[in-house]
mmCIF file of C-alpha atoms in Angstrom:
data_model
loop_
_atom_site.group_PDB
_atom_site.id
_atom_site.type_symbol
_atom_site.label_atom_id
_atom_site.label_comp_id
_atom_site.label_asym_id
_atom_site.label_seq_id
_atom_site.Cartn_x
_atom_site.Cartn_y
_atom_site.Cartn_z
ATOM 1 C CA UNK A 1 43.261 -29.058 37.373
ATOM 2 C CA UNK A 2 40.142 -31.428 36.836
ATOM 3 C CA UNK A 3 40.201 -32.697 33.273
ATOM 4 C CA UNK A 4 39.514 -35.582 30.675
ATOM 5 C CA UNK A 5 42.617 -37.531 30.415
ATOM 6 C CA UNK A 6 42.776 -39.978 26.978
ATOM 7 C CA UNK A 7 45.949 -42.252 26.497
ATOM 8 C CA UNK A 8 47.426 -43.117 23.936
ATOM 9 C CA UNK A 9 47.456 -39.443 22.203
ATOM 10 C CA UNK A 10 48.309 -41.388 19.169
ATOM 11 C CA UNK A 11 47.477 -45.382 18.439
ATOM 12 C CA UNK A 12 48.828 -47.422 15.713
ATOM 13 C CA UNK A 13 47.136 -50.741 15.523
ATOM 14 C CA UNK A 14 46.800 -53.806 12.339
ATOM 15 C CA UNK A 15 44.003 -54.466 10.524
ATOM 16 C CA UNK A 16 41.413 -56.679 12.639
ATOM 17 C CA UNK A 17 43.764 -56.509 15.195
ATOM 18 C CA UNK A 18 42.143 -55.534 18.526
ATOM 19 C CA UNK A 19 42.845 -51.907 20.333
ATOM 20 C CA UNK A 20 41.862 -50.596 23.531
ATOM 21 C CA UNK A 21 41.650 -46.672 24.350
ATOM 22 C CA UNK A 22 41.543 -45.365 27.778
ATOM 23 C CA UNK A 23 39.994 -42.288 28.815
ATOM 24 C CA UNK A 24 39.662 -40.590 32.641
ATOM 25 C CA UNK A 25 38.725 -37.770 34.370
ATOM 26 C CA UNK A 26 38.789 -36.230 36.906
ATOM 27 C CA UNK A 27 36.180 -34.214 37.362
ATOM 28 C CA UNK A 28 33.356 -36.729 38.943
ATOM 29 C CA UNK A 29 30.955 -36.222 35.884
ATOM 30 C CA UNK A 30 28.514 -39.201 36.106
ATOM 31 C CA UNK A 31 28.009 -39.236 32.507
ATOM 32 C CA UNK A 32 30.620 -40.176 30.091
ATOM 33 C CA UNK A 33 30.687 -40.311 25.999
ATOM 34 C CA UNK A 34 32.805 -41.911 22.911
ATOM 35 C CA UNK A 35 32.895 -39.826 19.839
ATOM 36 C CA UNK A 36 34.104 -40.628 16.448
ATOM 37 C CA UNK A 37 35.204 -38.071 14.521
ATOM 38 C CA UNK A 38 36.615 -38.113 10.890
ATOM 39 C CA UNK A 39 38.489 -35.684 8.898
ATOM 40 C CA UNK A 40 36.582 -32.438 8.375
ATOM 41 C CA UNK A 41 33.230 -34.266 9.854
ATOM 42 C CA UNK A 42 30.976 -33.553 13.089
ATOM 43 C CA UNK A 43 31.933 -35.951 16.065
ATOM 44 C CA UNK A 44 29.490 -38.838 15.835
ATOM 45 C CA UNK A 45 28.188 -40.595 18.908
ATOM 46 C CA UNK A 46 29.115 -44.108 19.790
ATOM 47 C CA UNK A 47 27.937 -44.551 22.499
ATOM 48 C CA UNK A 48 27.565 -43.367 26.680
ATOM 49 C CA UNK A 49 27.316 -44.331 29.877
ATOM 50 C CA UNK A 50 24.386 -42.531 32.685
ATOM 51 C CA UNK A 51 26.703 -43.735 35.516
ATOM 52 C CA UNK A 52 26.888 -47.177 35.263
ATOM 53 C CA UNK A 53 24.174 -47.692 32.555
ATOM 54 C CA UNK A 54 25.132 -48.588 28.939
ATOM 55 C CA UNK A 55 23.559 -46.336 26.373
ATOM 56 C CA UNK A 56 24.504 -47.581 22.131
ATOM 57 C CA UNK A 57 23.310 -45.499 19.544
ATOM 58 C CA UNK A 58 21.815 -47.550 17.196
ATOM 59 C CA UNK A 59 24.016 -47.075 13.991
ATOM 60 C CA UNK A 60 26.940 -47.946 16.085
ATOM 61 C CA UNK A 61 28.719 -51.355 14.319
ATOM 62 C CA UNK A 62 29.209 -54.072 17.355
ATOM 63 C CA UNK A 63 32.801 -54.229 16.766
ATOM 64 C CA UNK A 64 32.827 -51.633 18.928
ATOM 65 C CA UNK A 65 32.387 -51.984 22.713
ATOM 66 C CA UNK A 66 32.737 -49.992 25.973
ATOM 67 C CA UNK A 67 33.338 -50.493 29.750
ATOM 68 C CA UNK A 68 33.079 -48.246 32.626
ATOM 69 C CA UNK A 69 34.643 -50.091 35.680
ATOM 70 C CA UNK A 70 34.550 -47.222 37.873
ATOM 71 C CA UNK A 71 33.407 -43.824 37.646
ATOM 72 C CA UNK A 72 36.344 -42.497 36.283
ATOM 73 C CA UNK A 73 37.602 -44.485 33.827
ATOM 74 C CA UNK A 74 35.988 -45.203 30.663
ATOM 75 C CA UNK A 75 37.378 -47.558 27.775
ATOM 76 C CA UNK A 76 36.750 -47.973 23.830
ATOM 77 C CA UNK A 77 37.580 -51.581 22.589
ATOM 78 C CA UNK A 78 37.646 -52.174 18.689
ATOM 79 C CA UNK A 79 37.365 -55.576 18.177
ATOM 80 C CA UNK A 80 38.617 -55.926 14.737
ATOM 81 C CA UNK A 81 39.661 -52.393 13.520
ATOM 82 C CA UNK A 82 39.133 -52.238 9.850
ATOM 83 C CA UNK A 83 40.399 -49.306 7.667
ATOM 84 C CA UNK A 84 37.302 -47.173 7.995
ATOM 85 C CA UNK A 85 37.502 -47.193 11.546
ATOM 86 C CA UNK A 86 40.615 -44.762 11.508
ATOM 87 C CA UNK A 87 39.592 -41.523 12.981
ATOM 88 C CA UNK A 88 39.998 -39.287 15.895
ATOM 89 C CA UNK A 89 38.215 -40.742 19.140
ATOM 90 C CA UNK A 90 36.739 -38.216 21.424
ATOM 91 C CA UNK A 91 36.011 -38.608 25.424
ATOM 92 C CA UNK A 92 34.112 -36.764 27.000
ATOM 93 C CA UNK A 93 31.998 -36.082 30.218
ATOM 94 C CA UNK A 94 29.167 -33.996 31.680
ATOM 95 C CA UNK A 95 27.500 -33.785 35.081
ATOM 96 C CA UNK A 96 23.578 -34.749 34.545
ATOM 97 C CA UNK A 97 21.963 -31.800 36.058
ATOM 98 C CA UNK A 98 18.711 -32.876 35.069
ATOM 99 C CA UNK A 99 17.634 -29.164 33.309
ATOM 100 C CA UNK A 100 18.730 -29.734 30.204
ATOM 101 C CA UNK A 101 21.723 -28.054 30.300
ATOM 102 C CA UNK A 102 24.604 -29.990 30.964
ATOM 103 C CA UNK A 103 27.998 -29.305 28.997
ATOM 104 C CA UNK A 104 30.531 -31.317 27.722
ATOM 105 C CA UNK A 105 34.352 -31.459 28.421
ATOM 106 C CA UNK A 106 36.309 -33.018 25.986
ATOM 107 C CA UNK A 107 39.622 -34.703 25.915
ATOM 108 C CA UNK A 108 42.467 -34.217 23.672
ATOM 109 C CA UNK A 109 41.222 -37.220 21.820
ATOM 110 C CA UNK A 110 43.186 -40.519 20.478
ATOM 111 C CA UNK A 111 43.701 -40.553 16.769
ATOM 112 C CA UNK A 112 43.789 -43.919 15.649
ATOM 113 C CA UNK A 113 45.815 -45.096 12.175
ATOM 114 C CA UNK A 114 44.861 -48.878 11.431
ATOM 115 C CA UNK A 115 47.493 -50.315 9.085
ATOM 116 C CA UNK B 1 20.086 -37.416 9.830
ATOM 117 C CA UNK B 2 18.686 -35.404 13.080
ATOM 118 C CA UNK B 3 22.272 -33.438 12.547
ATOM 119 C CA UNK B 4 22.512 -30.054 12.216
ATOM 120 C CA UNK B 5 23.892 -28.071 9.293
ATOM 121 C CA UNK B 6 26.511 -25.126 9.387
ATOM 122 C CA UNK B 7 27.024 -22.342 6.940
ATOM 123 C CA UNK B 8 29.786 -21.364 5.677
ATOM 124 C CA UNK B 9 31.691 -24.562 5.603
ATOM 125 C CA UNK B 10 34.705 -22.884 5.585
ATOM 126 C CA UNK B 11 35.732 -18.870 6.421
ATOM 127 C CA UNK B 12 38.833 -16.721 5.469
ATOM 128 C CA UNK B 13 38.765 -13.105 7.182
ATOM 129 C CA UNK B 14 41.511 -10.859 8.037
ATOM 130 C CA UNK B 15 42.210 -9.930 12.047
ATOM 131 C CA UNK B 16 40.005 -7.453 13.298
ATOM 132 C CA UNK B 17 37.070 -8.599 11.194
ATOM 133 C CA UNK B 18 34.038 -10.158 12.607
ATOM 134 C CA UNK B 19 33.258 -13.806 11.738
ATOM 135 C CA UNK B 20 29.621 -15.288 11.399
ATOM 136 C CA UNK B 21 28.484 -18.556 11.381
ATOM 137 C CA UNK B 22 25.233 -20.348 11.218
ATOM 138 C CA UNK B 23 23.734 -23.414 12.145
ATOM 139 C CA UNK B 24 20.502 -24.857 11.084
ATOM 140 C CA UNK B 25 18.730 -27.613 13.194
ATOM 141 C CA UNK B 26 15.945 -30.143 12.402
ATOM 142 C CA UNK B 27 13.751 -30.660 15.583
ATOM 143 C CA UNK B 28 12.881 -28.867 18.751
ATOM 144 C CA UNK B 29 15.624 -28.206 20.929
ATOM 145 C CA UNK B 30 15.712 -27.191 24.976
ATOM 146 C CA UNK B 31 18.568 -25.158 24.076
ATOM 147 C CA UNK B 32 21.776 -24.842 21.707
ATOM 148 C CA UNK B 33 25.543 -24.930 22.700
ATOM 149 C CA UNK B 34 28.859 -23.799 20.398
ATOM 150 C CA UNK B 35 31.952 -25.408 20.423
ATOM 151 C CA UNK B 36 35.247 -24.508 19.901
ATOM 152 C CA UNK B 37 37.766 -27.333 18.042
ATOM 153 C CA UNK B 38 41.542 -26.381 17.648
ATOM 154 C CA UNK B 39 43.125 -28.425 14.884
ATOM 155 C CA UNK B 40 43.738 -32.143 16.413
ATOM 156 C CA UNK B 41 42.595 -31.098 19.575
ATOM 157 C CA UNK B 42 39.196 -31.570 21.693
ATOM 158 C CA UNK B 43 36.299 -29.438 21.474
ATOM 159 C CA UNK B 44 36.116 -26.725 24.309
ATOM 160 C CA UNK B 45 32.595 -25.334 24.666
ATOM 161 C CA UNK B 46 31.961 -21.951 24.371
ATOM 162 C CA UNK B 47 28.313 -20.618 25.262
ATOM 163 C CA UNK B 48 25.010 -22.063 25.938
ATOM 164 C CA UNK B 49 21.818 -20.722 24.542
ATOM 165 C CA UNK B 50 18.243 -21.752 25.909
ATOM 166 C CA UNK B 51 15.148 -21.991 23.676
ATOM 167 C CA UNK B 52 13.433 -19.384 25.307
ATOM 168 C CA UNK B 53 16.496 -17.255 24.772
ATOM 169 C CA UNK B 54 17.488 -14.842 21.798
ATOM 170 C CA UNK B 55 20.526 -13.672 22.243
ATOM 171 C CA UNK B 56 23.404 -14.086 24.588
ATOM 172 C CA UNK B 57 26.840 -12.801 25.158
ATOM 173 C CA UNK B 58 30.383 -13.652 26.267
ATOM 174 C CA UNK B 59 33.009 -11.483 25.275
ATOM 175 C CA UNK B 60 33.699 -11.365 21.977
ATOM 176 C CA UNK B 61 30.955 -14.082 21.560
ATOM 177 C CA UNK B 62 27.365 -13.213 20.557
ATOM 178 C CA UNK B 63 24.846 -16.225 19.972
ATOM 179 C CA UNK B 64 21.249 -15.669 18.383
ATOM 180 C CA UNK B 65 18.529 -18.440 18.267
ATOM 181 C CA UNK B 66 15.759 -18.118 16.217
ATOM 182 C CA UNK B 67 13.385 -21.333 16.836
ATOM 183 C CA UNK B 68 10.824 -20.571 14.416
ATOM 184 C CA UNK B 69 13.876 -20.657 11.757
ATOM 185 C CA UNK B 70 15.425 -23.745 13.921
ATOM 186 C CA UNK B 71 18.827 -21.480 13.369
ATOM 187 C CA UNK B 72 21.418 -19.729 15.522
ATOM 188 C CA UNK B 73 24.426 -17.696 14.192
ATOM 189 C CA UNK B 74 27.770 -17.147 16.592
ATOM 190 C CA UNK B 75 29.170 -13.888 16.132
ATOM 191 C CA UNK B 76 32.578 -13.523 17.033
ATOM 192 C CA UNK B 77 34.106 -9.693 17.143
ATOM 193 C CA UNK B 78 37.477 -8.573 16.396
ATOM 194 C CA UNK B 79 39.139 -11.917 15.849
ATOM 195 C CA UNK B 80 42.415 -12.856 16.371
ATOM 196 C CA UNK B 81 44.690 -15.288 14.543
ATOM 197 C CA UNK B 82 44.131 -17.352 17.892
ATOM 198 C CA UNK B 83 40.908 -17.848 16.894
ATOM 199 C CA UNK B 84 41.446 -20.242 13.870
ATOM 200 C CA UNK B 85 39.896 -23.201 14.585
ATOM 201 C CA UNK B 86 36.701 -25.369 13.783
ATOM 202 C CA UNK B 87 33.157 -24.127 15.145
ATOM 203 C CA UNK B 88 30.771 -26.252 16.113
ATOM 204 C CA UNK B 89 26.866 -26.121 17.442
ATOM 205 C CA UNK B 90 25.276 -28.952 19.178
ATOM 206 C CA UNK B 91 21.677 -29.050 19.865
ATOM 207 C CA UNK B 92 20.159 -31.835 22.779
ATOM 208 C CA UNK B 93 17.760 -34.362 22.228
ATOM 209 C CA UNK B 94 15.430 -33.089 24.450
ATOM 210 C CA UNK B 95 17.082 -36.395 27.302
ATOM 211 C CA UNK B 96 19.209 -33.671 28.935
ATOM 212 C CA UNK B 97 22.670 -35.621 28.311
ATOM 213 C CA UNK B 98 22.406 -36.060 24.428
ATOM 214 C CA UNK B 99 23.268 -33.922 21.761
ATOM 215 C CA UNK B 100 23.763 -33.476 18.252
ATOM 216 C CA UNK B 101 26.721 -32.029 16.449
ATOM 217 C CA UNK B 102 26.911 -29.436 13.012
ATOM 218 C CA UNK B 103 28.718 -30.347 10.645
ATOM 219 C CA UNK B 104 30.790 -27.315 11.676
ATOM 220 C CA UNK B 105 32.610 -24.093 10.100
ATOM 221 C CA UNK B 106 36.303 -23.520 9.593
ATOM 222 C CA UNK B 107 37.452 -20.824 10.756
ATOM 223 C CA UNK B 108 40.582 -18.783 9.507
ATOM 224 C CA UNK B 109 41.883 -15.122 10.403
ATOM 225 C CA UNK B 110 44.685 -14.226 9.203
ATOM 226 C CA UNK B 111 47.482 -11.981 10.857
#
């Protein structure tokens, strides 16, 4: 079945120590998305990628970065996780249909605990 | 914050009841989508809604949007305990690939 894949399901990482989560589909979506979400809150926007162009929302804090090597995979790199930054992490991906009406599929998301 | 807002934060019905939830939006919107968020889990969407649309249907889902309010309610009929989860709306920012997120309603029916 074509899906969003994220690995790890669950990540425990150090203070300020860097983490990587991976995300893939399979589903050929050019457009791909990193969500924060925290307890009981609406997923925030990171940040996304139009194929391979880099879209930040402004608000996001540069200790966090992406890459998008290929088309399918799509990674979130915390440079220095700090306590606030524990949360769920959301993928997700849509195919740009250019109408305004493009849906998301999700992943299972990676909840990160920073120690 | 161009987020939207979602009444009731939380719901309690029994199974069989019908559950209602609403979601208020700030700016002009092309259209409206609902999500679906099991506990821990990804969101799954359920139903899109355009802006020249009132009301739509799937199921057990009914969706209403009222733009001159900048609201929509999700109706869902005769729930079931497998319904529990969070509810969420998500409006675009007009680019096509860019959306906002409620601040979503929990949902809980109880067997």
């Amino acid at each position: 079945d074509a899906m969003v894949i994220q690995n790890p399901r669950y990540q425990v990482t150090q203070f300020g120590k860097p983490v990587t989560l991976s995300c893939s589909q399979t589903l050929n979506h050019n457009v791909m998305y990193w969500y924060q979400q925290k307890s009981s809150q609406a997923p925030k926007l990171l940040f996304h990628y139009y194929d391979k162009d880099f879209n930040n929302e402004a608000d996001t804090p540069d200790n966090f970065q992406s890459r998008r090597p290929n088309t399918s995979f799509c990674f979130l790199d915390i440079r220095s996780p700090g306590l606030g930054d524990a949360a769920m992490y959301l993928c997700a991906t849509s195919r740009d249909l250019g109408v305004g009406e493009e849906t998301q599929y999700f992943g299972p998301g990676t909840r990160l605990l920073v120690l | 914050s161009q987020q939207g807002e979602e009444d009731p934060q939380a719901l309690s019905i029994q199974e069989g009841e019908n559950a209602t939830m609403n979601c208020s939006y700030k700016t002009s919107i092309n259209n409206l989508q609902w999500y679906r968020q099991n506990s821990g889990r990804g969101l799954v969407h359920l139903i899109l809604i355009r802006s020249n649309e009132r009301e739509k249907h799937s199921g057990r889902l009914r969706v209403t949007l009222d733009t001159s309010k900048k609201s929509s309610s999700l109706l869902i009929t005769a729930s079931r305990a497998a319904d529990t989860a969070s509810y969420f709306c998500a409006t675009d920012r007009g680019t096509g690939n860019q959306f906002y997120f409620g601040t979503g309603t929990s949902l809980t029916v109880i067997p």
